[in-house]
mmCIF file of C-alpha atoms in Angstrom:
data_model
loop_
_atom_site.group_PDB
_atom_site.id
_atom_site.type_symbol
_atom_site.label_atom_id
_atom_site.label_comp_id
_atom_site.label_asym_id
_atom_site.label_seq_id
_atom_site.Cartn_x
_atom_site.Cartn_y
_atom_site.Cartn_z
ATOM 1 C CA UNK A 1 -0.601 6.417 24.684
ATOM 2 C CA UNK A 2 0.017 8.185 21.398
ATOM 3 C CA UNK A 3 -0.116 6.926 17.836
ATOM 4 C CA UNK A 4 3.065 8.003 16.075
ATOM 5 C CA UNK A 5 4.757 7.331 12.752
ATOM 6 C CA UNK A 6 8.426 8.083 12.203
ATOM 7 C CA UNK A 7 10.216 7.395 8.950
ATOM 8 C CA UNK A 8 11.966 8.464 5.812
ATOM 9 C CA UNK A 9 11.276 7.779 2.159
ATOM 10 C CA UNK A 10 12.292 8.611 -1.395
ATOM 11 C CA UNK A 11 11.043 12.173 -0.922
ATOM 12 C CA UNK A 12 13.261 12.873 2.080
ATOM 13 C CA UNK A 13 16.321 10.625 1.876
ATOM 14 C CA UNK A 14 18.777 9.520 -0.834
ATOM 15 C CA UNK A 15 18.937 5.870 -1.806
ATOM 16 C CA UNK A 16 22.289 5.419 -0.017
ATOM 17 C CA UNK A 17 20.663 6.290 3.299
ATOM 18 C CA UNK A 18 17.515 4.253 2.590
ATOM 19 C CA UNK A 19 19.737 1.252 1.942
ATOM 20 C CA UNK A 20 21.423 1.637 5.331
ATOM 21 C CA UNK A 21 18.112 1.903 7.163
ATOM 22 C CA UNK A 22 16.190 -0.804 5.322
ATOM 23 C CA UNK A 23 14.775 -3.499 7.638
ATOM 24 C CA UNK A 24 15.645 -6.966 6.360
ATOM 25 C CA UNK A 25 12.872 -8.562 8.443
ATOM 26 C CA UNK A 26 10.125 -6.038 9.287
ATOM 27 C CA UNK A 27 8.278 -8.614 11.408
ATOM 28 C CA UNK A 28 11.250 -9.250 13.665
ATOM 29 C CA UNK A 29 11.962 -5.529 13.866
ATOM 30 C CA UNK A 30 8.341 -4.850 14.858
ATOM 31 C CA UNK A 31 8.602 -7.404 17.650
ATOM 32 C CA UNK A 32 11.901 -5.917 18.831
ATOM 33 C CA UNK A 33 10.330 -2.462 18.877
ATOM 34 C CA UNK A 34 7.568 -3.548 21.250
ATOM 35 C CA UNK A 35 10.131 -4.807 23.748
ATOM 36 C CA UNK A 36 11.167 -1.212 24.421
ATOM 37 C CA UNK A 37 9.773 0.394 27.566
ATOM 38 C CA UNK A 38 6.893 2.660 26.606
ATOM 39 C CA UNK A 39 6.058 0.951 23.315
ATOM 40 C CA UNK A 40 2.825 -1.020 23.370
ATOM 41 C CA UNK A 41 2.374 -1.794 19.670
ATOM 42 C CA UNK A 42 4.629 -1.502 16.616
ATOM 43 C CA UNK A 43 4.643 -2.130 12.868
ATOM 44 C CA UNK A 44 7.718 -1.541 10.721
ATOM 45 C CA UNK A 45 7.058 -0.858 7.038
ATOM 46 C CA UNK A 46 10.180 -1.280 4.933
ATOM 47 C CA UNK A 47 10.446 -1.200 1.124
ATOM 48 C CA UNK A 48 13.077 0.019 -1.314
ATOM 49 C CA UNK A 49 11.559 3.484 -1.135
ATOM 50 C CA UNK A 50 10.706 3.831 2.546
ATOM 51 C CA UNK A 51 11.524 2.765 6.089
ATOM 52 C CA UNK A 52 8.740 3.725 8.498
ATOM 53 C CA UNK A 53 7.769 2.843 12.026
ATOM 54 C CA UNK A 54 4.198 3.032 13.310
ATOM 55 C CA UNK A 55 3.835 2.665 17.046
ATOM 56 C CA UNK A 56 1.642 3.178 20.073
ATOM 57 C CA UNK A 57 3.960 4.905 22.484
ATOM 58 C CA UNK A 58 3.747 6.118 26.060
ATOM 59 C CA UNK A 59 6.577 8.628 26.135
ATOM 60 C CA UNK A 60 7.094 12.366 26.125
ATOM 61 C CA UNK A 61 9.646 12.024 23.349
ATOM 62 C CA UNK A 62 8.083 9.408 21.058
ATOM 63 C CA UNK A 63 10.110 10.628 18.099
ATOM 64 C CA UNK A 64 13.358 10.264 20.020
ATOM 65 C CA UNK A 65 12.378 6.820 21.267
ATOM 66 C CA UNK A 66 11.620 5.496 17.774
ATOM 67 C CA UNK A 67 14.643 7.198 16.216
ATOM 68 C CA UNK A 68 16.821 5.646 18.915
ATOM 69 C CA UNK A 69 15.388 2.234 18.050
ATOM 70 C CA UNK A 70 16.170 2.735 14.348
ATOM 71 C CA UNK A 71 19.686 3.888 15.201
ATOM 72 C CA UNK A 72 20.382 0.923 17.485
ATOM 73 C CA UNK A 73 18.818 -1.596 15.087
ATOM 74 C CA UNK A 74 21.030 -0.548 12.190
ATOM 75 C CA UNK A 75 24.064 0.701 14.059
ATOM 76 C CA UNK A 76 23.711 4.071 12.391
ATOM 77 C CA UNK A 77 24.101 7.260 14.484
ATOM 78 C CA UNK A 78 20.901 9.291 14.765
ATOM 79 C CA UNK A 79 22.717 12.353 13.492
ATOM 80 C CA UNK A 80 23.213 10.545 10.170
ATOM 81 C CA UNK A 81 19.480 10.438 9.421
ATOM 82 C CA UNK A 82 17.705 12.785 11.840
ATOM 83 C CA UNK A 83 17.393 15.561 9.273
ATOM 84 C CA UNK A 84 15.672 13.171 6.831
ATOM 85 C CA UNK A 85 12.958 11.984 9.210
ATOM 86 C CA UNK A 86 9.319 12.957 9.200
ATOM 87 C CA UNK A 87 7.099 12.498 12.223
ATOM 88 C CA UNK A 88 3.302 12.304 12.366
ATOM 89 C CA UNK A 89 1.047 11.928 15.383
ATOM 90 C CA UNK A 90 -2.468 10.597 15.841
ATOM 91 C CA UNK A 91 -4.698 11.197 12.800
ATOM 92 C CA UNK A 92 -1.818 12.655 10.774
ATOM 93 C CA UNK A 93 -0.011 9.337 11.222
ATOM 94 C CA UNK A 94 -3.123 7.552 9.977
ATOM 95 C CA UNK A 95 -3.479 9.938 7.040
ATOM 96 C CA UNK A 96 0.121 9.263 6.078
ATOM 97 C CA UNK A 97 -0.394 5.484 6.118
ATOM 98 C CA UNK A 98 -3.611 5.761 4.085
ATOM 99 C CA UNK A 99 -1.760 7.933 1.556
ATOM 100 C CA UNK A 100 1.011 5.336 1.313
ATOM 101 C CA UNK A 101 -1.454 2.463 0.899
ATOM 102 C CA UNK A 102 -3.242 4.151 -1.989
ATOM 103 C CA UNK A 103 0.002 4.749 -3.878
ATOM 104 C CA UNK A 104 -0.256 8.553 -3.680
ATOM 105 C CA UNK A 105 3.083 8.674 -1.870
ATOM 106 C CA UNK A 106 4.824 6.291 -4.263
ATOM 107 C CA UNK A 107 7.568 7.123 -6.716
ATOM 108 C CA UNK A 108 5.205 5.984 -9.486
ATOM 109 C CA UNK A 109 1.888 7.621 -8.722
ATOM 110 C CA UNK A 110 -0.882 5.118 -8.066
ATOM 111 C CA UNK A 111 1.253 1.979 -8.233
ATOM 112 C CA UNK A 112 -0.337 -1.024 -6.562
ATOM 113 C CA UNK A 113 2.728 -2.902 -5.327
ATOM 114 C CA UNK A 114 2.977 -0.808 -2.181
ATOM 115 C CA UNK A 115 -0.434 -2.012 -0.975
ATOM 116 C CA UNK A 116 0.833 -5.602 -0.935
ATOM 117 C CA UNK A 117 4.036 -4.518 0.779
ATOM 118 C CA UNK A 118 2.122 -2.696 3.515
ATOM 119 C CA UNK A 119 -0.047 -5.780 3.997
ATOM 120 C CA UNK A 120 2.989 -8.075 4.215
ATOM 121 C CA UNK A 121 4.676 -5.873 6.827
ATOM 122 C CA UNK A 122 1.487 -5.633 8.875
ATOM 123 C CA UNK A 123 0.879 -9.380 8.807
ATOM 124 C CA UNK A 124 4.507 -10.047 9.713
ATOM 125 C CA UNK A 125 4.170 -7.771 12.743
ATOM 126 C CA UNK A 126 0.855 -9.352 13.683
ATOM 127 C CA UNK A 127 2.352 -12.836 13.463
ATOM 128 C CA UNK A 128 5.086 -11.736 15.866
ATOM 129 C CA UNK A 129 2.534 -10.417 18.322
ATOM 130 C CA UNK A 130 3.595 -6.807 17.814
ATOM 131 C CA UNK A 131 0.149 -5.409 16.982
ATOM 132 C CA UNK A 132 -2.725 -4.637 19.287
ATOM 133 C CA UNK A 133 -6.105 -3.038 19.102
ATOM 134 C CA UNK A 134 -5.082 0.318 17.613
ATOM 135 C CA UNK A 135 -2.500 -0.689 15.001
ATOM 136 C CA UNK A 136 -4.571 -3.665 13.884
ATOM 137 C CA UNK A 137 -7.525 -1.377 13.308
ATOM 138 C CA UNK A 138 -5.304 1.224 11.644
ATOM 139 C CA UNK A 139 -3.701 -1.183 9.181
ATOM 140 C CA UNK A 140 -6.937 -3.005 8.353
ATOM 141 C CA UNK A 141 -8.465 0.361 7.511
ATOM 142 C CA UNK A 142 -5.355 1.352 5.513
ATOM 143 C CA UNK A 143 -5.645 -1.811 3.413
ATOM 144 C CA UNK A 144 -9.319 -1.120 2.841
ATOM 145 C CA UNK A 145 -8.531 2.475 1.865
ATOM 146 C CA UNK A 146 -5.907 1.299 -0.611
ATOM 147 C CA UNK A 147 -8.320 -1.172 -2.183
ATOM 148 C CA UNK A 148 -11.016 1.474 -2.440
ATOM 149 C CA UNK A 149 -8.579 3.885 -4.062
ATOM 150 C CA UNK A 150 -7.723 1.386 -6.773
ATOM 151 C CA UNK A 151 -11.265 0.067 -7.239
ATOM 152 C CA UNK A 152 -13.223 3.308 -7.178
ATOM 153 C CA UNK A 153 -10.842 5.415 -9.285
ATOM 154 C CA UNK A 154 -8.477 4.823 -12.207
ATOM 155 C CA UNK A 155 -5.422 5.991 -10.252
ATOM 156 C CA UNK A 156 -3.667 2.672 -10.894
ATOM 157 C CA UNK A 157 -4.795 2.175 -14.454
ATOM 158 C CA UNK A 158 -3.016 3.114 -17.674
ATOM 159 C CA UNK A 159 0.659 2.358 -18.165
ATOM 160 C CA UNK A 160 3.282 4.688 -16.701
ATOM 161 C CA UNK A 161 6.395 2.831 -17.854
ATOM 162 C CA UNK A 162 7.710 2.257 -21.342
ATOM 163 C CA UNK A 163 7.370 -1.501 -20.918
ATOM 164 C CA UNK A 164 3.759 -1.341 -19.784
ATOM 165 C CA UNK A 165 2.986 1.206 -22.504
ATOM 166 C CA UNK A 166 4.246 -1.299 -25.088
ATOM 167 C CA UNK A 167 1.932 -3.954 -23.637
ATOM 168 C CA UNK A 168 -0.974 -1.549 -23.649
ATOM 169 C CA UNK A 169 -0.417 -0.633 -27.304
ATOM 170 C CA UNK A 170 0.120 -4.251 -28.326
ATOM 171 C CA UNK A 171 -3.222 -5.179 -26.798
ATOM 172 C CA UNK A 172 -4.905 -2.468 -28.819
ATOM 173 C CA UNK A 173 -3.476 -4.060 -31.965
ATOM 174 C CA UNK A 174 -4.042 -7.733 -31.119
ATOM 175 C CA UNK A 175 -6.597 -7.633 -28.254
ATOM 176 C CA UNK A 176 -5.020 -10.789 -26.820
ATOM 177 C CA UNK A 177 -1.280 -11.459 -26.672
ATOM 178 C CA UNK A 178 -1.678 -15.174 -26.032
ATOM 179 C CA UNK A 179 0.312 -17.225 -28.510
ATOM 180 C CA UNK A 180 1.839 -14.194 -30.274
ATOM 181 C CA UNK A 181 5.411 -14.394 -31.527
ATOM 182 C CA UNK A 182 8.092 -11.888 -30.512
ATOM 183 C CA UNK A 183 11.219 -11.030 -32.426
ATOM 184 C CA UNK A 184 13.823 -9.155 -30.380
ATOM 185 C CA UNK A 185 16.484 -7.428 -32.415
ATOM 186 C CA UNK A 186 19.473 -6.546 -30.235
ATOM 187 C CA UNK A 187 20.129 -8.084 -26.827
ATOM 188 C CA UNK A 188 20.236 -4.929 -24.709
ATOM 189 C CA UNK A 189 18.695 -4.401 -21.276
ATOM 190 C CA UNK A 190 15.951 -2.097 -22.571
ATOM 191 C CA UNK A 191 14.643 -4.548 -25.131
ATOM 192 C CA UNK A 192 14.751 -7.319 -22.517
ATOM 193 C CA UNK A 193 12.780 -5.162 -20.090
ATOM 194 C CA UNK A 194 10.072 -4.467 -22.663
ATOM 195 C CA UNK A 195 10.013 -8.146 -23.619
ATOM 196 C CA UNK A 196 9.487 -9.113 -19.980
ATOM 197 C CA UNK A 197 6.435 -6.891 -19.776
ATOM 198 C CA UNK A 198 5.070 -8.366 -22.987
ATOM 199 C CA UNK A 199 5.742 -11.872 -21.745
ATOM 200 C CA UNK A 200 3.902 -11.073 -18.509
ATOM 201 C CA UNK A 201 1.037 -9.868 -20.691
ATOM 202 C CA UNK A 202 0.798 -13.301 -22.290
ATOM 203 C CA UNK A 203 3.054 -12.992 -25.298
ATOM 204 C CA UNK A 204 5.493 -15.873 -25.933
ATOM 205 C CA UNK A 205 7.471 -17.639 -28.682
ATOM 206 C CA UNK A 206 10.507 -15.377 -28.348
ATOM 207 C CA UNK A 207 13.218 -15.220 -31.009
ATOM 208 C CA UNK A 208 16.368 -13.161 -30.413
ATOM 209 C CA UNK A 209 18.570 -11.855 -33.200
ATOM 210 C CA UNK A 210 21.824 -10.202 -32.255
ATOM 211 C CA UNK A 211 25.146 -9.618 -33.952
ATOM 212 C CA UNK A 212 26.824 -11.381 -31.018
ATOM 213 C CA UNK A 213 25.489 -14.898 -31.078
ATOM 214 C CA UNK A 214 26.419 -15.640 -27.448
ATOM 215 C CA UNK A 215 24.374 -12.743 -26.068
ATOM 216 C CA UNK A 216 21.438 -13.687 -28.266
ATOM 217 C CA UNK A 217 21.506 -17.206 -26.879
ATOM 218 C CA UNK A 218 21.719 -15.952 -23.290
ATOM 219 C CA UNK A 219 18.667 -13.729 -23.691
ATOM 220 C CA UNK A 220 16.719 -16.364 -25.609
ATOM 221 C CA UNK A 221 17.377 -18.841 -22.801
ATOM 222 C CA UNK A 222 15.900 -16.420 -20.277
ATOM 223 C CA UNK A 223 12.641 -16.384 -22.253
ATOM 224 C CA UNK A 224 12.706 -20.040 -23.183
ATOM 225 C CA UNK A 225 13.100 -18.983 -26.822
ATOM 226 C CA UNK A 226 15.691 -19.431 -29.530
ATOM 227 C CA UNK A 227 18.528 -17.381 -30.981
ATOM 228 C CA UNK A 228 18.994 -16.762 -34.685
ATOM 229 C CA UNK A 229 21.786 -15.142 -36.722
ATOM 230 C CA UNK A 230 21.261 -11.482 -37.449
ATOM 231 C CA UNK A 231 20.942 -12.088 -41.178
ATOM 232 C CA UNK A 232 17.786 -14.136 -40.558
ATOM 233 C CA UNK A 233 15.834 -11.106 -39.385
ATOM 234 C CA UNK A 234 13.968 -10.707 -42.735
ATOM 235 C CA UNK A 235 12.773 -14.311 -42.588
ATOM 236 C CA UNK A 236 11.748 -14.053 -38.907
ATOM 237 C CA UNK A 237 9.916 -10.855 -39.697
ATOM 238 C CA UNK A 238 7.394 -12.876 -41.661
ATOM 239 C CA UNK A 239 6.520 -15.019 -38.633
ATOM 240 C CA UNK A 240 6.665 -12.414 -35.858
ATOM 241 C CA UNK A 241 3.701 -10.503 -34.461
ATOM 242 C CA UNK A 242 5.710 -8.100 -32.288
ATOM 243 C CA UNK A 243 9.197 -6.804 -33.038
ATOM 244 C CA UNK A 244 11.277 -5.032 -30.406
ATOM 245 C CA UNK A 245 14.382 -3.389 -31.786
ATOM 246 C CA UNK A 246 17.104 -1.833 -29.645
ATOM 247 C CA UNK A 247 20.524 -2.007 -31.245
ATOM 248 C CA UNK A 248 23.338 0.509 -31.298
ATOM 249 C CA UNK A 249 23.469 0.484 -35.085
ATOM 250 C CA UNK A 250 24.108 3.911 -36.627
ATOM 251 C CA UNK A 251 21.530 3.358 -39.384
ATOM 252 C CA UNK A 252 18.217 1.613 -39.944
ATOM 253 C CA UNK A 253 18.192 -2.095 -39.112
ATOM 254 C CA UNK A 254 14.721 -2.503 -40.577
ATOM 255 C CA UNK A 255 14.119 -0.648 -43.832
ATOM 256 C CA UNK A 256 10.773 0.053 -45.410
ATOM 257 C CA UNK A 257 11.667 -2.328 -48.217
ATOM 258 C CA UNK A 258 12.326 -5.172 -45.789
ATOM 259 C CA UNK A 259 9.065 -4.557 -43.946
ATOM 260 C CA UNK A 260 7.069 -4.315 -47.187
ATOM 261 C CA UNK A 261 8.594 -7.592 -48.340
ATOM 262 C CA UNK A 262 7.635 -9.293 -45.071
ATOM 263 C CA UNK A 263 4.090 -7.944 -45.215
ATOM 264 C CA UNK A 264 3.544 -9.419 -48.666
ATOM 265 C CA UNK A 265 4.009 -12.870 -47.122
ATOM 266 C CA UNK A 266 1.882 -12.198 -44.029
ATOM 267 C CA UNK A 267 -1.483 -12.044 -45.765
ATOM 268 C CA UNK A 268 -2.586 -8.849 -44.005
ATOM 269 C CA UNK A 269 -1.618 -10.052 -40.541
ATOM 270 C CA UNK A 270 -0.769 -6.937 -38.472
ATOM 271 C CA UNK A 271 2.826 -6.322 -37.425
ATOM 272 C CA UNK A 272 3.598 -4.354 -34.254
ATOM 273 C CA UNK A 273 7.021 -2.687 -34.316
ATOM 274 C CA UNK A 274 8.576 -1.174 -31.166
ATOM 275 C CA UNK A 275 11.689 0.887 -31.850
ATOM 276 C CA UNK A 276 13.352 1.845 -28.563
ATOM 277 C CA UNK A 277 16.778 2.532 -30.071
ATOM 278 C CA UNK A 278 18.417 5.950 -30.286
ATOM 279 C CA UNK A 279 19.291 6.512 -33.054
ATOM 280 C CA UNK A 280 16.252 4.689 -34.354
ATOM 281 C CA UNK A 281 16.546 1.197 -35.798
ATOM 282 C CA UNK A 282 13.397 1.188 -37.892
ATOM 283 C CA UNK A 283 12.725 3.476 -40.827
ATOM 284 C CA UNK A 284 9.862 5.806 -39.713
ATOM 285 C CA UNK A 285 8.390 5.409 -43.191
ATOM 286 C CA UNK A 286 7.332 1.886 -42.140
ATOM 287 C CA UNK A 287 4.501 3.599 -40.310
ATOM 288 C CA UNK A 288 2.856 4.118 -43.714
ATOM 289 C CA UNK A 289 2.885 0.439 -44.621
ATOM 290 C CA UNK A 290 -0.574 -1.097 -44.400
ATOM 291 C CA UNK A 291 -1.190 -3.162 -41.227
ATOM 292 C CA UNK A 292 2.126 -2.056 -39.730
ATOM 293 C CA UNK A 293 1.995 -0.285 -36.352
ATOM 294 C CA UNK A 294 5.259 1.435 -35.528
ATOM 295 C CA UNK A 295 6.049 3.157 -32.213
ATOM 296 C CA UNK A 296 9.409 4.649 -31.269
ATOM 297 C CA UNK A 297 10.684 5.599 -27.810
ATOM 298 C CA UNK A 298 9.123 9.068 -27.996
ATOM 299 C CA UNK A 299 5.742 7.578 -28.882
ATOM 300 C CA UNK A 300 5.933 5.248 -25.899
ATOM 301 C CA UNK A 301 7.066 8.048 -23.628
ATOM 302 C CA UNK A 302 4.185 10.196 -24.866
ATOM 303 C CA UNK A 303 1.782 7.395 -23.909
ATOM 304 C CA UNK A 304 3.408 7.242 -20.484
ATOM 305 C CA UNK A 305 3.132 11.009 -19.993
ATOM 306 C CA UNK A 306 -0.496 11.067 -21.093
ATOM 307 C CA UNK A 307 -1.345 8.200 -18.762
ATOM 308 C CA UNK A 308 0.480 9.877 -15.904
ATOM 309 C CA UNK A 309 -1.637 12.983 -16.436
ATOM 310 C CA UNK A 310 -4.733 10.779 -16.290
ATOM 311 C CA UNK A 311 -3.544 9.411 -12.962
ATOM 312 C CA UNK A 312 -2.880 12.879 -11.587
ATOM 313 C CA UNK A 313 -6.460 13.824 -12.358
ATOM 314 C CA UNK A 314 -7.579 10.992 -10.064
ATOM 315 C CA UNK A 315 -5.619 12.223 -7.061
ATOM 316 C CA UNK A 316 -8.485 14.353 -5.763
ATOM 317 C CA UNK A 317 -10.881 11.399 -5.857
ATOM 318 C CA UNK A 318 -8.435 9.218 -3.938
ATOM 319 C CA UNK A 319 -7.870 11.956 -1.378
ATOM 320 C CA UNK A 320 -11.614 12.154 -0.762
ATOM 321 C CA UNK A 321 -11.653 8.419 -0.073
ATOM 322 C CA UNK A 322 -8.750 8.887 2.334
ATOM 323 C CA UNK A 323 -10.608 11.642 4.181
ATOM 324 C CA UNK A 324 -13.740 9.482 4.461
ATOM 325 C CA UNK A 325 -11.777 6.622 5.929
ATOM 326 C CA UNK A 326 -9.771 8.963 8.136
ATOM 327 C CA UNK A 327 -12.933 10.473 9.617
ATOM 328 C CA UNK A 328 -14.265 7.016 10.374
ATOM 329 C CA UNK A 329 -10.997 5.961 11.978
ATOM 330 C CA UNK A 330 -10.882 9.182 13.987
ATOM 331 C CA UNK A 331 -14.337 8.472 15.392
ATOM 332 C CA UNK A 332 -13.298 4.963 16.347
ATOM 333 C CA UNK A 333 -10.035 6.192 17.879
ATOM 334 C CA UNK A 334 -11.770 8.869 19.928
ATOM 335 C CA UNK A 335 -14.325 6.398 21.210
ATOM 336 C CA UNK A 336 -11.454 4.536 22.871
ATOM 337 C CA UNK A 337 -10.960 7.520 25.167
ATOM 338 C CA UNK A 338 -14.293 6.719 26.781
ATOM 339 C CA UNK A 339 -13.370 3.155 27.707
ATOM 340 C CA UNK A 340 -11.426 3.888 30.944
ATOM 341 C CA UNK A 341 -14.211 6.216 32.109
ATOM 342 C CA UNK A 342 -16.921 3.695 31.297
ATOM 343 C CA UNK A 343 -14.964 0.905 32.934
ATOM 344 C CA UNK A 344 -14.467 3.006 36.081
ATOM 345 C CA UNK A 345 -18.143 3.972 36.158
ATOM 346 C CA UNK A 346 -19.249 0.361 35.879
ATOM 347 C CA UNK A 347 -16.746 -0.802 38.494
ATOM 348 C CA UNK A 348 -18.022 1.817 40.900
ATOM 349 C CA UNK A 349 -21.654 0.904 40.249
ATOM 350 C CA UNK A 350 -20.894 -2.786 40.656
ATOM 351 C CA UNK A 351 -19.121 -2.128 43.950
ATOM 352 C CA UNK A 352 -22.102 -0.202 45.276
ATOM 353 C CA UNK A 353 -24.496 -2.880 44.087
ATOM 354 C CA UNK A 354 -22.620 -5.630 45.883
ATOM 355 C CA UNK A 355 -22.355 -3.719 49.156
ATOM 356 C CA UNK A 356 -26.038 -2.801 49.166
ATOM 357 C CA UNK A 357 -27.056 -6.271 48.077
ATOM 358 C CA UNK A 358 -25.183 -7.937 50.936
ATOM 359 C CA UNK A 359 -26.638 -5.410 53.377
ATOM 360 C CA UNK A 360 -30.183 -6.093 52.170
ATOM 361 C CA UNK A 361 -29.789 -9.846 52.179
ATOM 362 C CA UNK A 362 -28.463 -9.717 55.752
ATOM 363 C CA UNK A 363 -31.774 -8.192 56.753
ATOM 364 C CA UNK A 364 -33.743 -10.907 54.978
ATOM 365 C CA UNK A 365 -32.472 -14.185 56.458
ATOM 366 C CA UNK A 366 -35.769 -15.927 55.703
ATOM 367 C CA UNK A 367 -35.175 -15.822 51.943
ATOM 368 C CA UNK A 368 -34.540 -19.091 50.175
ATOM 369 C CA UNK A 369 -31.550 -19.514 47.856
ATOM 370 C CA UNK A 370 -33.853 -19.127 44.880
ATOM 371 C CA UNK A 371 -35.282 -15.905 46.283
ATOM 372 C CA UNK A 372 -31.816 -14.564 47.034
ATOM 373 C CA UNK A 373 -30.879 -15.279 43.429
ATOM 374 C CA UNK A 374 -33.902 -13.332 42.184
ATOM 375 C CA UNK A 375 -32.935 -10.321 44.283
ATOM 376 C CA UNK A 376 -29.341 -10.431 43.100
ATOM 377 C CA UNK A 377 -30.375 -10.721 39.448
ATOM 378 C CA UNK A 378 -32.760 -7.813 39.876
ATOM 379 C CA UNK A 379 -29.990 -5.623 41.310
ATOM 380 C CA UNK A 380 -27.701 -6.427 38.351
ATOM 381 C CA UNK A 381 -30.479 -5.684 35.909
ATOM 382 C CA UNK A 382 -31.174 -2.287 37.467
ATOM 383 C CA UNK A 383 -27.502 -1.294 37.321
ATOM 384 C CA UNK A 384 -27.069 -2.439 33.723
ATOM 385 C CA UNK A 385 -30.195 -0.638 32.564
ATOM 386 C CA UNK A 386 -29.195 2.517 34.346
ATOM 387 C CA UNK A 387 -25.712 2.504 32.802
ATOM 388 C CA UNK A 388 -26.726 1.511 29.298
ATOM 389 C CA UNK A 389 -27.619 4.991 28.069
ATOM 390 C CA UNK A 390 -24.639 6.757 29.747
ATOM 391 C CA UNK A 391 -22.299 4.160 28.241
ATOM 392 C CA UNK A 392 -23.569 4.705 24.713
ATOM 393 C CA UNK A 393 -23.642 8.469 25.151
ATOM 394 C CA UNK A 394 -20.087 8.620 26.500
ATOM 395 C CA UNK A 395 -18.786 6.700 23.473
ATOM 396 C CA UNK A 396 -20.646 9.041 21.161
ATOM 397 C CA UNK A 397 -19.547 12.220 22.918
ATOM 398 C CA UNK A 398 -15.945 11.051 23.173
ATOM 399 C CA UNK A 399 -15.765 11.139 19.365
ATOM 400 C CA UNK A 400 -16.967 14.748 19.223
ATOM 401 C CA UNK A 401 -14.755 17.830 19.154
ATOM 402 C CA UNK A 402 -15.448 18.382 22.858
ATOM 403 C CA UNK A 403 -14.974 14.718 23.708
ATOM 404 C CA UNK A 404 -12.363 15.213 26.388
ATOM 405 C CA UNK A 405 -14.485 17.878 28.078
ATOM 406 C CA UNK A 406 -17.431 15.513 28.316
ATOM 407 C CA UNK A 407 -15.250 12.709 29.663
ATOM 408 C CA UNK A 408 -13.743 15.028 32.264
ATOM 409 C CA UNK A 409 -17.255 16.103 33.285
ATOM 410 C CA UNK A 410 -18.323 12.469 33.671
ATOM 411 C CA UNK A 411 -15.348 11.778 35.885
ATOM 412 C CA UNK A 412 -16.152 14.794 38.036
ATOM 413 C CA UNK A 413 -19.871 14.024 38.277
ATOM 414 C CA UNK A 414 -19.361 10.441 39.400
ATOM 415 C CA UNK A 415 -16.062 11.070 41.233
ATOM 416 C CA UNK A 416 -14.321 8.405 39.204
ATOM 417 C CA UNK A 417 -10.752 7.322 39.793
ATOM 418 C CA UNK A 418 -9.144 5.898 36.671
ATOM 419 C CA UNK A 419 -6.664 3.089 36.965
ATOM 420 C CA UNK A 420 -3.560 4.041 34.956
ATOM 421 C CA UNK A 421 -4.408 7.709 34.529
ATOM 422 C CA UNK A 422 -4.274 8.789 30.885
ATOM 423 C CA UNK A 423 -4.267 5.264 29.486
ATOM 424 C CA UNK A 424 -7.002 5.925 27.052
ATOM 425 C CA UNK A 425 -6.233 2.820 24.989
#
């Protein structure tokens, strides 16, 4: 049996191909995979950025077997995606999964969503009975590795999108966003995206001002807010805590004079202005107005870039966690190689014990049932004590670099015949 992972992702395949090979129900797909001859366990991981199959396979051409499954499942010829596939075996397959779980392989470095997606796919496969000893252990360790990566480093901290950067900056101004009022000027997608992030951060009381009243009302309804005519912006400016402006106006929508006038009525309450329009909507001179915090799209992007650099500096720390977990998994995986040998050794010893026990008891017909029981228990105890140390040592040696040599020597020494030759797991 071999551990193998076969897949493609945003590094190797265009979105058009990833769409064709996305698994609508990874749990069902995992179960279908294990119905193939030669596949003992299977977990399909499918997200918008990757479609990957992890499997325990007994086949000379594991890659071909899994690729054939993907082709048949989606009705897509193998030639259409073969050049985009990557294949990993044994510990390299585990390393790949650990890298995915920590977010190092994600489009946005260090993102945490993938850890939940990996967990969902694993649990779906488990629920369908598609996992066994090896893949269960592998995925449990992958989830633990992902959690360690996020908890023990700052790989997932600091915003790496404009929307999150706006939230991060707003929190620096207000500490808490609960109960803050938002004024959105312009009903474009970008301003709505930023507003969604702010809303998720706790900010509410949304007011939308747009030259087209209908669009303002549509966006306001999505936030449970209200729409106002565009000419009411100066009045709303007095009440707002955060202003997001993203219009297509050729000139400034908010002038310094308008902002100064609003600030006179705000009694020193801070005003956070986010200008994500190009050309800019808000006069840059507003930055000089006391208690006004103005950020344009370049400022937000600079925050994103700086935070991304911070995340990149954490990559080495996360990789060290991956290697620690990988070493531990490798030891566990190798120890499984000893199981067939140990089982064969114990079966042989038990067979000998029973034969010799029956022979001895035949020569002692005067023994009572109780005495026969004592003799039998003694024989079992001797065998178990004799095999205890070899059992522990075989498990330990199997995990060493020369593990297979030691196991082969044990088989030769005790003349062991393994049932299902090569079935180490």
